[in-house]
Amino acid sequence: MQKLNLPDVELKIKSKENKLFIFDPFRKKDILLTPEEWVRQHFANYLICYKNYPASLTVLEKELILNNTKKRTDILIYNTLGTPEIIVECKAMDVKITQNTFDQIARYNLKLNANYLIVTNGLEHYFCQMDFKNQQYVFLKDIPNYNP
């Protein structure tokens, strides 16, 4: 897989029936290794190991119902009160980050009301803080470190 614009992480990868699988420590099972999963695992590791967000408050592929349709957030981090703090939308490395990507995560946030939104393809990362009063997001240079 392609090197990402994230710190290296030691991931458990194995081959089964000519397909590569990666062990997901959050879901505690092997997951088919797709480019998006590669980004998801690296970014989750970055948030936990470098930004100090607790793994215990981190969920991957959290299902939500939006307009009677099942959707999934790539990474969802809760605060200590159990409410969503950060939503991360991961794309494969070759997927360009567009306004549609921001619209997608903003739709998820209509339901979740997280304070921070992150969009990444592993090479480019965009960090936003919600301004609920003005119904917009404000771009940040980086996501803040975990502060309980």
PDB file of C-alpha atoms in Angstrom:
ATOM      1  CA  MET A   1       0.000   0.000   0.000  1.00  0.00           C
ATOM      2  CA  GLN A   2       0.987   3.590  -0.596  1.00  0.00           C
ATOM      3  CA  LYS A   3       2.874   5.592   2.043  1.00  0.00           C
ATOM      4  CA  LEU A   4       0.595   8.163   3.636  1.00  0.00           C
ATOM      5  CA  ASN A   5       1.140  11.660   4.974  1.00  0.00           C
ATOM      6  CA  LEU A   6       0.787  10.240   8.490  1.00  0.00           C
ATOM      7  CA  PRO A   7       3.226   8.665  10.948  1.00  0.00           C
ATOM      8  CA  ASP A   8       4.104   5.053  10.237  1.00  0.00           C
ATOM      9  CA  VAL A   9       2.254   2.458  12.254  1.00  0.00           C
ATOM     10  CA  GLU A  10       2.851  -1.246  12.689  1.00  0.00           C
ATOM     11  CA  LEU A  11      -0.245  -2.956  11.329  1.00  0.00           C
ATOM     12  CA  LYS A  12      -1.002  -6.672  11.357  1.00  0.00           C
ATOM     13  CA  ILE A  13      -1.584  -7.735   7.753  1.00  0.00           C
ATOM     14  CA  LYS A  14      -2.123 -11.267   6.545  1.00  0.00           C
ATOM     15  CA  SER A  15      -3.065 -13.019   3.358  1.00  0.00           C
ATOM     16  CA  LYS A  16      -6.088 -15.305   3.125  1.00  0.00           C
ATOM     17  CA  GLU A  17      -7.298 -16.822  -0.146  1.00  0.00           C
ATOM     18  CA  ASN A  18      -5.132 -14.425  -2.187  1.00  0.00           C
ATOM     19  CA  LYS A  19      -6.592 -11.361  -0.433  1.00  0.00           C
ATOM     20  CA  LEU A  20      -4.944  -9.121   2.128  1.00  0.00           C
ATOM     21  CA  PHE A  21      -6.596  -8.524   5.486  1.00  0.00           C
ATOM     22  CA  ILE A  22      -5.702  -6.086   8.222  1.00  0.00           C
ATOM     23  CA  PHE A  23      -6.437  -6.660  11.895  1.00  0.00           C
ATOM     24  CA  ASP A  24      -8.630  -3.892  13.262  1.00  0.00           C
ATOM     25  CA  PRO A  25      -7.973  -3.500  16.999  1.00  0.00           C
ATOM     26  CA  PHE A  26     -11.198  -1.485  17.417  1.00  0.00           C
ATOM     27  CA  ARG A  27     -13.540  -4.012  15.826  1.00  0.00           C
ATOM     28  CA  LYS A  28     -11.256  -6.839  17.021  1.00  0.00           C
ATOM     29  CA  LYS A  29     -11.323  -8.714  13.722  1.00  0.00           C
ATOM     30  CA  ASP A  30      -9.617  -8.988  10.365  1.00  0.00           C
ATOM     31  CA  ILE A  31     -10.952  -6.564   7.750  1.00  0.00           C
ATOM     32  CA  LEU A  32     -10.374  -6.744   3.995  1.00  0.00           C
ATOM     33  CA  LEU A  33      -7.489  -4.382   3.267  1.00  0.00           C
ATOM     34  CA  THR A  34      -8.833  -1.732   0.909  1.00  0.00           C
ATOM     35  CA  PRO A  35      -7.184   1.634   0.267  1.00  0.00           C
ATOM     36  CA  GLU A  36      -9.859   3.319   2.414  1.00  0.00           C
ATOM     37  CA  GLU A  37      -9.262   0.863   5.273  1.00  0.00           C
ATOM     38  CA  TRP A  38      -5.520   1.589   5.018  1.00  0.00           C
ATOM     39  CA  VAL A  39      -6.277   5.299   5.540  1.00  0.00           C
ATOM     40  CA  ARG A  40      -8.830   4.591   8.307  1.00  0.00           C
ATOM     41  CA  GLN A  41      -6.395   2.457  10.337  1.00  0.00           C
ATOM     42  CA  HIS A  42      -3.554   4.962   9.961  1.00  0.00           C
ATOM     43  CA  PHE A  43      -5.708   7.935  10.902  1.00  0.00           C
ATOM     44  CA  ALA A  44      -7.260   6.219  13.916  1.00  0.00           C
ATOM     45  CA  ASN A  45      -3.748   5.359  15.094  1.00  0.00           C
ATOM     46  CA  TYR A  46      -2.673   8.993  14.577  1.00  0.00           C
ATOM     47  CA  LEU A  47      -5.538  10.295  16.736  1.00  0.00           C
ATOM     48  CA  ILE A  48      -4.774   7.846  19.541  1.00  0.00           C
ATOM     49  CA  CYS A  49      -0.971   7.774  19.525  1.00  0.00           C
ATOM     50  CA  TYR A  50      -0.188  11.359  18.502  1.00  0.00           C
ATOM     51  CA  LYS A  51      -3.238  13.370  19.574  1.00  0.00           C
ATOM     52  CA  ASN A  52      -3.875  11.281  22.710  1.00  0.00           C
ATOM     53  CA  TYR A  53      -7.558  10.501  22.103  1.00  0.00           C
ATOM     54  CA  PRO A  54      -8.542   7.420  24.131  1.00  0.00           C
ATOM     55  CA  ALA A  55      -9.057   4.219  22.166  1.00  0.00           C
ATOM     56  CA  SER A  56     -11.916   3.462  24.559  1.00  0.00           C
ATOM     57  CA  LEU A  57     -13.844   6.469  23.168  1.00  0.00           C
ATOM     58  CA  THR A  58     -13.094   5.623  19.521  1.00  0.00           C
ATOM     59  CA  VAL A  59     -15.426   3.664  17.222  1.00  0.00           C
ATOM     60  CA  LEU A  60     -14.786   2.673  13.602  1.00  0.00           C
ATOM     61  CA  GLU A  61     -17.584   2.215  11.071  1.00  0.00           C
ATOM     62  CA  LYS A  62     -20.348   3.428  13.401  1.00  0.00           C
ATOM     63  CA  GLU A  63     -23.739   2.967  11.786  1.00  0.00           C
ATOM     64  CA  LEU A  64     -26.265   5.786  11.732  1.00  0.00           C
ATOM     65  CA  ILE A  65     -29.645   6.189  10.080  1.00  0.00           C
ATOM     66  CA  LEU A  66     -29.959   9.272   7.891  1.00  0.00           C
ATOM     67  CA  ASN A  67     -33.201   9.882   5.980  1.00  0.00           C
ATOM     68  CA  ASN A  68     -34.187   6.222   6.489  1.00  0.00           C
ATOM     69  CA  THR A  69     -30.873   5.115   4.954  1.00  0.00           C
ATOM     70  CA  LYS A  70     -28.079   3.293   6.771  1.00  0.00           C
ATOM     71  CA  LYS A  71     -24.780   5.162   6.655  1.00  0.00           C
ATOM     72  CA  ARG A  72     -21.480   4.650   8.485  1.00  0.00           C
ATOM     73  CA  THR A  73     -19.024   7.105   9.909  1.00  0.00           C
ATOM     74  CA  ASP A  74     -15.424   6.017   9.307  1.00  0.00           C
ATOM     75  CA  ILE A  75     -14.122   7.119  12.706  1.00  0.00           C
ATOM     76  CA  LEU A  76     -16.215   8.533  15.523  1.00  0.00           C
ATOM     77  CA  ILE A  77     -14.687   9.748  18.764  1.00  0.00           C
ATOM     78  CA  TYR A  78     -16.894  10.416  21.761  1.00  0.00           C
ATOM     79  CA  ASN A  79     -16.189  12.740  24.666  1.00  0.00           C
ATOM     80  CA  THR A  80     -16.303  11.534  28.279  1.00  0.00           C
ATOM     81  CA  LEU A  81     -20.017  12.421  28.437  1.00  0.00           C
ATOM     82  CA  GLY A  82     -20.731   9.932  25.641  1.00  0.00           C
ATOM     83  CA  THR A  83     -21.611  12.482  22.986  1.00  0.00           C
ATOM     84  CA  PRO A  84     -19.847  12.676  19.602  1.00  0.00           C
ATOM     85  CA  GLU A  85     -16.761  14.905  19.636  1.00  0.00           C
ATOM     86  CA  ILE A  86     -15.051  14.144  16.294  1.00  0.00           C
ATOM     87  CA  ILE A  87     -16.250  12.609  13.030  1.00  0.00           C
ATOM     88  CA  VAL A  88     -13.610  11.523  10.522  1.00  0.00           C
ATOM     89  CA  GLU A  89     -14.433  10.760   6.898  1.00  0.00           C
ATOM     90  CA  CYS A  90     -11.729   8.687   5.214  1.00  0.00           C
ATOM     91  CA  LYS A  91     -11.301   8.306   1.484  1.00  0.00           C
ATOM     92  CA  ALA A  92      -8.881   6.194  -0.519  1.00  0.00           C
ATOM     93  CA  MET A  93      -5.586   7.854  -1.443  1.00  0.00           C
ATOM     94  CA  ASP A  94      -6.605   8.330  -5.088  1.00  0.00           C
ATOM     95  CA  VAL A  95      -9.932   9.995  -4.188  1.00  0.00           C
ATOM     96  CA  LYS A  96      -9.794  13.764  -4.442  1.00  0.00           C
ATOM     97  CA  ILE A  97     -11.279  15.660  -1.511  1.00  0.00           C
ATOM     98  CA  THR A  98     -14.109  17.792  -2.883  1.00  0.00           C
ATOM     99  CA  GLN A  99     -17.050  19.837  -1.637  1.00  0.00           C
ATOM    100  CA  ASN A 100     -19.121  16.644  -1.916  1.00  0.00           C
ATOM    101  CA  THR A 101     -16.896  15.060   0.739  1.00  0.00           C
ATOM    102  CA  PHE A 102     -17.537  17.976   3.095  1.00  0.00           C
ATOM    103  CA  ASP A 103     -21.258  17.837   2.304  1.00  0.00           C
ATOM    104  CA  GLN A 104     -21.270  14.137   3.205  1.00  0.00           C
ATOM    105  CA  ILE A 105     -19.670  14.639   6.619  1.00  0.00           C
ATOM    106  CA  ALA A 106     -21.854  17.710   7.264  1.00  0.00           C
ATOM    107  CA  ARG A 107     -24.972  15.574   6.632  1.00  0.00           C
ATOM    108  CA  TYR A 108     -23.704  13.027   9.156  1.00  0.00           C
ATOM    109  CA  ASN A 109     -23.149  15.831  11.615  1.00  0.00           C
ATOM    110  CA  LEU A 110     -26.748  17.023  11.335  1.00  0.00           C
ATOM    111  CA  LYS A 111     -27.547  13.847  13.263  1.00  0.00           C
ATOM    112  CA  LEU A 112     -24.434  13.562  15.472  1.00  0.00           C
ATOM    113  CA  ASN A 113     -23.636  17.218  16.368  1.00  0.00           C
ATOM    114  CA  ALA A 114     -19.900  16.622  16.795  1.00  0.00           C
ATOM    115  CA  ASN A 115     -17.646  19.574  17.556  1.00  0.00           C
ATOM    116  CA  TYR A 116     -14.950  18.643  15.023  1.00  0.00           C
ATOM    117  CA  LEU A 117     -15.008  17.234  11.494  1.00  0.00           C
ATOM    118  CA  ILE A 118     -12.019  15.744   9.716  1.00  0.00           C
ATOM    119  CA  VAL A 119     -11.765  14.733   6.076  1.00  0.00           C
ATOM    120  CA  THR A 120      -8.716  12.814   4.872  1.00  0.00           C
ATOM    121  CA  ASN A 121      -7.485  10.662   2.022  1.00  0.00           C
ATOM    122  CA  GLY A 122      -4.286   9.889   3.908  1.00  0.00           C
ATOM    123  CA  LEU A 123      -2.341  12.417   1.851  1.00  0.00           C
ATOM    124  CA  GLU A 124      -4.414  15.548   2.491  1.00  0.00           C
ATOM    125  CA  HIS A 125      -6.181  16.261   5.784  1.00  0.00           C
ATOM    126  CA  TYR A 126      -8.768  18.943   6.488  1.00  0.00           C
ATOM    127  CA  PHE A 127      -9.732  19.856  10.050  1.00  0.00           C
ATOM    128  CA  CYS A 128     -12.875  21.822  10.882  1.00  0.00           C
ATOM    129  CA  GLN A 129     -14.467  23.054  14.062  1.00  0.00           C
ATOM    130  CA  MET A 130     -18.214  23.483  14.096  1.00  0.00           C
ATOM    131  CA  ASP A 131     -19.713  26.918  14.632  1.00  0.00           C
ATOM    132  CA  PHE A 132     -23.244  25.841  15.503  1.00  0.00           C
ATOM    133  CA  LYS A 133     -24.440  29.398  16.120  1.00  0.00           C
ATOM    134  CA  ASN A 134     -23.664  30.441  12.532  1.00  0.00           C
ATOM    135  CA  GLN A 135     -24.318  26.956  11.075  1.00  0.00           C
ATOM    136  CA  GLN A 136     -20.907  26.641   9.457  1.00  0.00           C
ATOM    137  CA  TYR A 137     -17.549  24.995   9.957  1.00  0.00           C
ATOM    138  CA  VAL A 138     -14.280  26.827  10.464  1.00  0.00           C
ATOM    139  CA  PHE A 139     -11.097  25.347   9.015  1.00  0.00           C
ATOM    140  CA  LEU A 140      -8.237  24.700  11.450  1.00  0.00           C
ATOM    141  CA  LYS A 141      -4.533  24.065  10.828  1.00  0.00           C
ATOM    142  CA  ASP A 142      -4.697  20.923  12.993  1.00  0.00           C
ATOM    143  CA  ILE A 143      -7.035  19.065  15.271  1.00  0.00           C
ATOM    144  CA  PRO A 144      -6.458  19.851  18.949  1.00  0.00           C
ATOM    145  CA  ASN A 145      -4.892  17.283  21.238  1.00  0.00           C
ATOM    146  CA  TYR A 146      -7.248  15.369  23.487  1.00  0.00           C
ATOM    147  CA  ASN A 147      -8.234  17.416  26.518  1.00  0.00           C
ATOM    148  CA  PRO A 148     -10.684  15.600  28.825  1.00  0.00           C
TER     149      PRO A 148
END
